[in-house]
Structure formats: structure tokens, C-alpha cells
Short mmCIF file of C-alpha atoms in Angstrom, two decimals:
data_model
loop_
_atom_site.label_atom_id
_atom_site.label_comp_id
_atom_site.label_asym_id
_atom_site.label_seq_id
_atom_site.Cartn_x
_atom_site.Cartn_y
_atom_site.Cartn_z
CA MET A 28 74.37 99.00 93.28
CA ALA A 29 73.27 102.13 91.38
CA TYR A 30 70.02 103.70 91.91
CA ASP A 31 68.35 106.98 90.70
CA GLU A 32 67.43 110.09 92.43
CA ARG A 33 63.94 108.65 93.52
CA THR A 34 65.77 106.16 95.34
CA GLU A 35 67.86 108.73 96.97
CA GLU A 36 64.71 110.77 97.74
CA LEU A 37 63.20 107.64 99.23
CA ALA A 38 66.18 107.23 101.59
CA ARG A 39 65.97 110.73 102.68
CA ARG A 40 62.13 110.34 103.41
CA ALA A 41 62.74 107.42 105.14
CA ALA A 42 65.64 108.65 107.23
CA GLY A 43 63.22 111.45 108.16
CA GLY A 44 60.62 108.97 109.44
CA ASP A 45 58.58 108.35 106.45
CA ARG A 46 57.36 104.63 107.00
CA GLU A 47 55.83 104.27 103.20
CA ALA A 48 59.06 105.58 101.75
CA LEU A 49 61.03 103.06 103.91
CA GLU A 50 58.89 100.00 102.60
CA ALA A 51 59.22 101.33 99.19
CA LEU A 52 63.05 101.86 99.53
CA LEU A 53 63.28 98.34 100.87
CA ARG A 54 61.51 96.69 97.98
CA VAL A 55 63.54 98.74 95.50
CA ILE A 56 66.94 97.79 97.11
CA GLU A 57 66.18 93.97 97.80
CA PRO A 58 67.32 92.60 94.57
CA ASP A 59 70.55 94.38 94.58
CA VAL A 60 71.41 93.68 98.18
CA LEU A 61 70.76 89.85 97.48
CA ARG A 62 73.08 90.03 94.55
CA HIS A 63 75.68 92.01 96.53
CA CYS A 64 75.64 89.37 99.36
CA SER A 65 76.06 86.53 96.94
CA ARG A 66 79.51 88.19 96.05
CA PHE A 67 80.51 87.60 99.68
CA LEU A 68 78.80 84.02 100.46
CA PRO A 69 79.18 80.91 98.20
CA CYS A 70 75.96 79.51 99.21
CA ARG A 71 72.51 81.07 97.87
CA GLN A 72 70.88 80.42 101.23
CA ASP A 73 73.61 82.03 103.22
CA ALA A 74 73.61 85.10 100.88
CA GLU A 75 69.50 85.31 101.38
CA GLU A 76 70.35 85.14 105.11
CA ALA A 77 72.76 87.99 104.84
CA CYS A 78 70.29 89.79 102.59
CA GLN A 79 67.54 89.62 105.03
CA ASP A 80 69.76 90.96 107.86
CA ALA A 81 70.92 93.72 105.77
CA LEU A 82 67.58 94.92 104.92
CA MET A 83 66.49 94.64 108.79
CA GLN A 84 69.57 96.71 109.43
CA VAL A 85 68.69 99.15 106.86
CA ALA A 86 65.06 99.43 108.27
CA ARG A 87 66.28 99.79 111.80
CA ASN A 88 69.27 102.14 111.18
CA ILE A 89 67.93 104.46 108.44
CA ASN A 90 67.40 107.20 110.65
CA ARG A 91 71.30 107.32 111.11
CA PHE A 92 71.74 107.97 107.37
CA GLU A 93 72.82 111.46 107.36
CA GLY A 94 72.97 112.24 103.52
CA ARG A 95 76.69 113.31 103.77
CA SER A 96 77.22 110.76 101.06
CA ARG A 97 74.78 109.00 98.59
CA PHE A 98 72.43 106.41 100.10
CA THR A 99 74.22 103.72 97.89
CA THR A 100 77.52 104.33 99.75
CA TRP A 101 76.12 104.04 103.07
CA LEU A 102 73.90 101.02 102.01
CA HIS A 103 77.33 99.46 100.71
CA VAL A 104 78.81 99.65 104.43
CA VAL A 105 75.55 98.02 105.71
CA VAL A 106 75.48 95.15 103.27
CA ALA A 107 79.20 94.33 103.49
CA ASN A 108 78.93 94.38 107.20
CA SER A 109 76.06 92.00 107.14
CA ALA A 110 77.40 89.82 104.76
CA ARG A 111 80.79 89.43 106.75
CA SER A 112 78.62 89.04 110.09
CA THR A 113 76.48 86.36 108.56
CA TYR A 114 79.68 84.47 107.04
CA ARG A 115 81.27 84.62 110.77
CA SER A 116 78.18 83.42 112.36
CA LEU A 117 77.70 80.47 109.74
CA LYS A 118 81.30 79.40 110.36
CA ARG A 119 80.89 79.44 114.23
CA ARG A 120 77.65 77.38 113.87
CA SER A 121 79.40 75.06 111.72
CA MET A 122 82.25 74.46 113.98
CA GLU A 123 79.88 74.20 117.17
CA GLN A 124 77.95 71.59 115.25
CA ALA A 125 80.55 69.55 113.71
CA GLY A 126 83.14 70.03 116.79
CA GLU A 127 85.72 71.14 114.47
CA LEU A 128 88.64 73.16 115.10
CA PRO A 129 88.58 76.73 113.86
CA ASP A 130 91.52 76.48 111.36
CA GLN A 131 90.02 73.81 109.46
CA ARG A 132 89.48 74.37 105.65
CA PRO A 133 86.48 73.28 103.70
CA ASP A 134 86.76 69.50 102.25
CA PRO A 135 88.07 70.23 98.50
CA ARG A 136 86.17 67.25 97.42
CA ARG A 137 82.93 68.92 98.26
CA THR A 138 83.52 72.50 97.53
CA SER A 139 83.52 74.17 94.18
CA VAL A 140 86.61 75.84 93.17
CA ILE A 141 84.63 79.23 93.23
CA ALA A 142 82.93 78.64 96.69
CA GLY A 143 86.20 77.56 98.05
CA SER A 144 88.07 80.61 96.88
CA ARG A 145 85.28 82.90 98.30
CA VAL A 146 85.72 80.94 101.62
CA ASP A 147 89.49 81.19 101.40
CA ILE A 148 89.16 85.13 100.80
CA LEU A 149 86.50 85.60 103.58
CA ASP A 150 88.73 83.88 105.95
CA ALA A 151 91.81 86.06 105.00
CA MET A 152 89.65 89.08 105.46
CA GLU A 153 88.37 87.72 108.87
CA ASP A 154 92.02 87.30 109.68
CA LEU A 155 92.97 90.74 108.77
CA GLU A 156 90.01 92.26 110.54
CA ARG A 157 91.21 90.67 113.61
CA ARG A 158 94.70 91.84 113.20
CA LYS A 159 94.09 95.11 111.68
CA PRO A 160 90.58 96.31 112.04
CA ASP A 161 91.38 99.78 110.62
CA LEU A 162 92.31 98.34 107.16
CA ILE A 163 89.16 95.97 106.45
CA GLU A 164 86.55 98.51 105.75
CA ALA A 165 88.24 100.41 103.13
CA LEU A 166 89.31 97.05 101.41
CA VAL A 167 85.61 95.93 101.53
CA LEU A 168 84.28 99.23 99.97
CA ARG A 169 86.84 99.26 97.15
CA ASP A 170 87.28 95.66 96.17
CA VAL A 171 84.02 94.02 96.93
CA SER A 172 81.67 97.04 96.74
CA GLN A 173 83.66 98.61 94.03
CA LEU A 174 83.10 102.33 95.15
CA GLU A 175 85.45 104.97 93.91
CA TYR A 176 88.28 106.01 96.35
CA THR A 177 86.77 109.31 96.73
CA GLU A 178 83.42 107.92 97.77
CA ILE A 179 85.25 105.78 100.40
CA ALA A 180 87.09 108.74 101.65
CA THR A 181 83.93 110.57 102.25
CA GLN A 182 82.05 107.61 103.68
CA LEU A 183 84.79 106.82 106.04
CA ASN A 184 85.63 110.61 106.79
CA LEU A 185 89.40 109.99 106.02
CA PRO A 186 91.81 111.92 103.80
CA LEU A 187 91.98 110.36 100.22
CA GLY A 188 95.66 109.31 100.74
CA THR A 189 94.76 107.49 104.02
CA VAL A 190 92.17 105.52 102.10
CA LYS A 191 94.53 104.58 99.32
CA SER A 192 97.17 103.62 101.85
CA ARG A 193 94.85 101.42 103.64
CA ILE A 194 93.49 99.67 100.69
CA HIS A 195 97.12 98.99 99.51
CA GLU A 196 98.15 97.50 102.96
CA ALA A 197 94.88 95.46 103.20
CA ARG A 198 95.62 93.91 99.98
CA LYS A 199 99.22 93.22 100.83
CA GLN A 200 97.97 91.50 104.10
CA VAL A 201 95.20 89.53 102.43
CA ARG A 202 97.70 88.37 99.70
CA GLN A 203 100.08 87.18 102.45
CA SER A 204 97.22 85.07 104.33
CA LEU A 205 96.12 83.46 101.09
CA GLY A 206 99.47 82.37 100.35
CA ASP A 207 101.36 81.64 97.02
CA GLY A 208 98.23 79.98 95.36
CA TYR A 209 96.40 82.96 94.70
CA ASN A 210 98.88 85.36 92.98
#
């Protein structure tokens, strides 16, 4: 998500309570938010649901955007959290409707390789979040949102070395969760 200074200005004005700026900001970011959610979620409808949730979160919480970092950095966090939340919700609903056990995997005969891989990675990330919640946010910002290490350090208010260490450890943990088939 790369935006120009006009987008940053819209975000600052929206954070200050300007309703017209917020509406314009939401229109500008929507296509990229959807594209970003699609990186997380294998099904377009799921990505659209996450996108709408992320846009609602932006609208509700824009006043929390302090301007310490660029708006795009703040937006990455909102979108990543929304997509992961949507995934957890969909997974829970699916299990409730089907009466499945939580550790069941998608049927490979009905799931594309790409979609199946995404589901496996999301499951591994969900497991990491449960076991070591301090690692997941840095990993998502680097490997999914593709932010620079310095941007992540600023966003998380952590030293650069801590960010690098958390990302390294998170990657190691996710690789272990995925097993040998993903090396």
C-alpha cells in the first residue's frame, strides 16, 4: 500500500474529525485494502468480508491515528488484524456448522494448492499467536505487509534489534508448525 501525500493529509484531517476527509480516505484505500486482504484469505468473498471489516475499523478508530508513523503503516496493522480476525471467525463458523474438530485440515481434493497453502500458513500463524503473541505482529508486518524493519520498529515502538529478533523467531516457529513439506 503506497499512497501519496494527499492520502496522508486525508488521514490527518480524518483523524482530526473531518467527516468528508474520512469518506474520501475510505474511497481511496478500499481497492488496496481488498488486495491486501486477498493475500491472507484464499476465497474472494472472505477477503471482501475482511476488507469491509478493515474499512469499518479505520472509520471507527481513525481518531487513534496519532501520526507517529505514516498512515499506511498504521493501516497495515488494521488490515492484517482484520484479515486474521475474519479468518478465525470463518474457521470457527465452519467448524460449528459442520461439527468438525478444530484440528481438521481442508480436503485437498476440494482445495487448490495455493488456497490450501494459505490456510496452512494462517493456521500456523494462529497457532503462533496463541503460543507466543508477542511475535506475530512483527511477522505479519514484515512478511505479509512487507514493511521495512524500521517502519515496524516505529509502529510497534520497539528497538530495531528486538523487531529483527522477533521476526526471526516467528519465522522459525511458523516453519516448525508447517513441517517439512514447506521448506
